């Protein structure tokens, strides 16, 4: 009888463990959870200010008559946005660069998959871009794959849980800064004028100098990978950088190689976003690079993008 009780207990314990493991996997990768933005007067005031600015911009646009944009295979030119695409061959890897100039730093925007902040809410970069009328877009930091790391997008705070990461802050004036999550809260960043905060990293270039070494790498990543990075060269002048990799004839880049390349283009600050199968560049209805998801060729569904609209 004693043996039978132990046997039954063992079966029950194994069953509970199996159920818990299955639930944990579903919760991590499948179950969709939609969350709201953080609440509070600071965030409400920020949102109200953003809406007021949008209304003023709309009123001004009604008075001014904008000319039709000029669109070519490798470029887009309007009264307020200029995009030029270039393709480079560097260290056995194809690198796609979008050289972007905007008249208003508020034109550098972000968007969530399904316009929803949450866990396991994902879509392809191209689909999110098309839904938001993007001219040019790249994948973001895939915030939804983690439960920690600051998330501020378009002037709204969504997550203020430190992961101890090195974050990119895009301030309301369009300038870039690098911060340590252990030294400042997301709420403090928002109050100081942060418009976007990305928590992936690391920083690649600061003050025009490379900040990583040949030995630095993102956890669990290979030494050479498809990569996505965002950089600023001057006021209102940005670079979206996406490299290919993991395919025949495409070596991919290490973080150090990506940093050196960004520096060669004149980057004052450059930051590493989610790479590997997530790396995607979209331009006017087309995917420009050759994305490779973990299940083969093609786009990986992600939680967010960075883009410039029409």
XYZ file of C-alpha atoms in Angstrom:
310
model
C 0.000 0.000 0.000
C 2.812 2.384 0.882
C 4.459 1.679 -2.459
C 1.160 2.295 -4.255
C 0.699 5.672 -2.563
C 4.209 6.725 -3.573
C 3.554 5.578 -7.112
C 0.280 7.537 -7.319
C 1.945 10.601 -5.805
C 4.723 10.348 -8.378
C 2.228 10.156 -11.237
C 0.326 13.172 -9.903
C 3.519 15.172 -9.459
C 4.620 14.353 -13.000
C 1.207 15.361 -14.334
C 1.270 18.699 -12.490
C 4.800 19.391 -13.717
C 3.810 18.585 -17.300
C 0.763 20.837 -17.146
C 2.831 23.675 -15.661
C 5.537 23.277 -18.331
C 3.000 23.299 -21.169
C 1.305 26.386 -19.720
C 4.637 28.165 -19.293
C 5.527 27.516 -22.928
C 2.104 28.654 -24.139
C 2.274 31.761 -21.976
C 5.734 32.622 -23.259
C 5.146 32.087 -26.963
C 1.460 31.672 -27.812
C -1.066 33.186 -25.415
C -1.830 36.764 -26.451
C -2.080 39.326 -23.662
C -3.009 42.940 -24.376
C -1.796 45.543 -21.899
C -2.514 49.230 -21.543
C -0.148 52.136 -21.162
C 1.030 53.181 -17.715
C -1.362 55.608 -16.071
C -0.835 58.884 -14.235
C -0.984 62.625 -14.687
C 2.458 62.770 -16.285
C 1.473 60.365 -19.058
C -1.948 61.961 -19.543
C -0.352 65.379 -19.856
C 2.177 64.010 -22.343
C -0.601 62.439 -24.426
C -2.666 65.630 -24.327
C 0.335 67.643 -25.475
C 0.948 65.201 -28.320
C -2.684 65.444 -29.422
C -2.521 69.250 -29.296
C 0.634 69.233 -31.406
C -1.029 66.889 -33.909
C -4.052 69.211 -34.162
C -1.809 72.236 -34.734
C 0.131 70.357 -37.396
C -3.125 69.374 -39.118
C -4.316 72.979 -39.095
C -1.043 74.182 -40.600
C -1.199 71.526 -43.314
C -4.636 72.753 -44.318
C -3.214 76.217 -44.927
C -0.129 75.014 -46.804
C -0.413 73.240 -50.118
C 2.012 70.321 -50.191
C 3.497 69.167 -53.464
C 3.201 65.516 -54.488
C 6.117 63.355 -53.320
C 8.596 62.058 -55.860
C 9.025 58.296 -55.586
C 11.745 56.298 -57.339
C 13.055 52.764 -56.974
C 15.612 53.952 -54.434
C 14.144 57.091 -52.984
C 11.282 59.182 -51.698
C 11.166 62.977 -51.619
C 8.415 65.158 -50.182
C 8.259 68.601 -48.617
C 9.127 67.139 -45.211
C 10.776 63.745 -45.767
C 13.710 62.563 -47.831
C 14.704 58.886 -48.081
C 17.565 57.492 -50.152
C 18.284 53.758 -50.259
C 21.787 52.409 -50.801
C 23.165 48.883 -50.939
C 26.693 48.049 -49.777
C 28.834 44.932 -49.951
C 30.953 44.681 -46.804
C 32.846 41.690 -45.396
C 30.920 39.230 -47.560
C 27.582 40.713 -46.514
C 24.920 42.810 -48.217
C 23.951 45.829 -46.133
C 20.915 47.991 -46.857
C 20.981 51.603 -45.681
C 18.163 54.129 -45.682
C 19.476 57.676 -45.424
C 16.594 59.700 -43.958
C 16.087 63.413 -43.432
C 12.980 64.806 -41.758
C 11.937 68.402 -41.176
C 10.204 67.499 -37.891
C 11.714 64.974 -35.419
C 8.161 63.897 -34.601
C 8.105 62.179 -37.997
C 10.370 59.430 -36.635
C 7.665 57.133 -35.274
C 7.050 53.670 -33.878
C 4.121 51.276 -34.105
C 2.966 48.095 -32.383
C 1.668 44.998 -34.130
C -2.118 45.197 -34.371
C -1.786 48.682 -32.823
C -1.684 46.881 -29.465
C 0.850 46.830 -26.652
C 0.997 43.331 -25.192
C 2.599 39.926 -25.043
C 2.668 37.627 -28.088
C 0.965 40.338 -30.169
C 2.990 39.997 -33.354
C 2.919 40.655 -37.076
C 5.405 40.974 -39.917
C 7.309 44.241 -40.200
C 5.872 44.841 -43.668
C 2.293 44.373 -42.454
C 2.726 46.761 -39.526
C 4.386 49.263 -41.854
C 1.584 49.113 -44.407
C -1.057 49.478 -41.693
C 0.615 52.702 -40.565
C 1.316 54.238 -43.967
C 5.084 53.973 -43.607
C 7.466 55.144 -46.307
C 10.419 53.379 -44.713
C 10.427 50.993 -41.753
C 12.618 48.566 -39.840
C 11.855 46.090 -37.074
C 12.159 47.425 -33.524
C 13.415 45.864 -30.292
C 10.796 43.055 -30.042
C 9.781 44.274 -26.574
C 7.071 41.584 -26.466
C 9.613 38.770 -26.200
C 10.585 39.998 -22.721
C 8.819 40.977 -19.518
C 11.405 43.591 -18.564
C 13.113 46.516 -20.248
C 11.759 50.036 -20.662
C 9.128 50.723 -23.312
C 8.293 54.315 -24.258
C 6.798 54.858 -27.686
C 5.515 58.040 -29.310
C 5.666 59.826 -25.956
C 3.722 57.207 -23.991
C 5.164 55.051 -21.193
C 4.165 51.392 -21.390
C 6.708 49.582 -19.220
C 8.907 50.839 -16.396
C 10.584 47.573 -15.366
C 14.368 47.596 -15.504
C 16.291 44.769 -17.113
C 19.595 46.493 -16.407
C 19.959 47.127 -20.125
C 21.720 49.844 -22.061
C 18.846 51.689 -23.755
C 18.482 54.084 -26.647
C 16.511 57.229 -25.867
C 15.177 59.300 -28.745
C 14.333 62.659 -27.204
C 11.470 64.893 -28.310
C 13.922 67.099 -30.243
C 15.042 64.077 -32.279
C 18.443 63.686 -30.648
C 19.751 60.307 -29.447
C 21.062 59.355 -26.029
C 22.252 56.152 -24.366
C 21.217 55.410 -20.767
C 21.631 52.637 -18.199
C 18.303 51.361 -16.856
C 19.902 50.879 -13.433
C 20.603 54.615 -13.214
C 17.277 56.174 -14.217
C 13.614 55.137 -14.294
C 11.455 55.192 -17.407
C 9.141 57.678 -15.697
C 12.077 60.033 -15.131
C 13.040 59.683 -18.798
C 9.503 60.498 -19.887
C 9.414 63.576 -17.672
C 12.767 64.661 -19.143
C 11.357 64.519 -22.687
C 11.948 60.970 -23.931
C 9.781 60.249 -26.979
C 10.970 56.700 -27.669
C 13.011 54.275 -25.567
C 14.327 50.973 -26.937
C 15.666 48.246 -24.680
C 17.797 45.830 -26.671
C 21.310 47.011 -27.414
C 24.041 47.358 -27.028
C 25.086 50.839 -28.039
C 27.398 50.584 -31.048
C 28.606 54.151 -31.558
C 28.608 57.160 -29.232
C 30.072 60.581 -29.997
C 31.220 59.174 -33.315
C 33.331 56.427 -31.709
C 32.772 52.656 -31.651
C 31.702 51.473 -28.178
C 31.842 47.678 -28.622
C 34.737 45.305 -29.059
C 35.262 42.303 -31.289
C 34.277 40.095 -28.349
C 30.908 41.746 -27.591
C 27.741 39.929 -28.589
C 24.038 39.728 -27.807
C 23.208 36.770 -25.557
C 22.651 33.497 -27.455
C 23.470 35.173 -30.801
C 26.050 33.901 -33.227
C 29.155 35.937 -33.991
C 27.800 36.862 -37.422
C 24.138 37.584 -37.974
C 21.583 39.554 -39.895
C 21.489 42.890 -38.035
C 19.244 45.907 -37.575
C 20.505 49.237 -36.274
C 19.363 52.847 -36.096
C 21.686 55.838 -36.100
C 21.708 59.626 -36.096
C 24.341 61.633 -37.927
C 23.058 65.169 -37.389
C 19.884 67.050 -36.501
C 16.964 65.454 -38.360
C 19.308 63.099 -40.218
C 18.959 59.370 -39.502
C 20.168 56.029 -40.819
C 18.258 52.744 -40.839
C 20.765 49.906 -41.304
C 19.867 46.267 -42.027
C 22.323 43.550 -43.011
C 21.597 40.166 -44.500
C 23.066 36.895 -43.210
C 22.512 33.181 -42.569
C 22.076 32.446 -46.280
C 24.378 31.281 -49.057
C 26.747 34.104 -49.922
C 25.753 36.260 -46.933
C 28.139 36.057 -43.994
C 26.312 38.421 -41.644
C 28.008 40.861 -39.274
C 29.319 40.866 -35.739
C 28.367 43.792 -33.500
C 31.854 45.233 -33.883
C 31.700 44.987 -37.682
C 28.280 46.660 -37.688
C 29.586 49.428 -35.444
C 32.613 50.033 -37.674
C 30.354 50.205 -40.714
C 27.966 52.675 -39.049
C 30.884 54.859 -38.011
C 32.131 54.908 -41.612
C 28.768 56.408 -42.627
C 29.165 59.240 -40.152
C 26.993 57.923 -37.319
C 27.242 60.078 -34.191
C 25.159 57.579 -32.192
C 24.179 54.089 -33.361
C 22.173 51.454 -31.497
C 21.657 47.754 -32.120
C 18.024 46.619 -32.434
C 16.672 43.068 -32.635
C 18.498 41.110 -35.318
C 18.694 37.610 -36.720
C 15.415 36.455 -38.223
C 13.740 39.698 -37.148
C 15.935 41.954 -39.305
C 13.720 43.515 -41.971
C 13.704 46.721 -44.002
C 10.521 47.866 -45.748
C 10.254 50.629 -48.341
C 7.094 51.755 -50.151
C 5.348 48.397 -50.234
C 8.419 46.198 -50.651
C 10.745 44.284 -48.337
C 14.223 45.418 -49.347
C 16.480 42.893 -47.626
C 16.430 39.099 -47.506
C 14.959 38.265 -44.072
C 15.462 34.787 -42.673
C 13.226 33.594 -39.879
C 14.048 30.708 -37.564
C 11.830 28.448 -39.690
C 13.408 29.292 -43.005
C 13.347 32.216 -45.387
C 10.807 34.961 -44.918
C 9.832 37.596 -42.394
C 9.577 36.822 -38.716
C 6.555 38.266 -36.945
C 7.635 40.926 -34.441
C 5.978 43.142 -31.871
C 7.022 46.580 -33.130
C 8.624 48.698 -35.820
C 10.389 52.054 -36.265
C 9.230 54.042 -39.273
C 8.854 57.326 -41.088
C 5.448 58.125 -42.573
C 4.397 60.006 -45.675
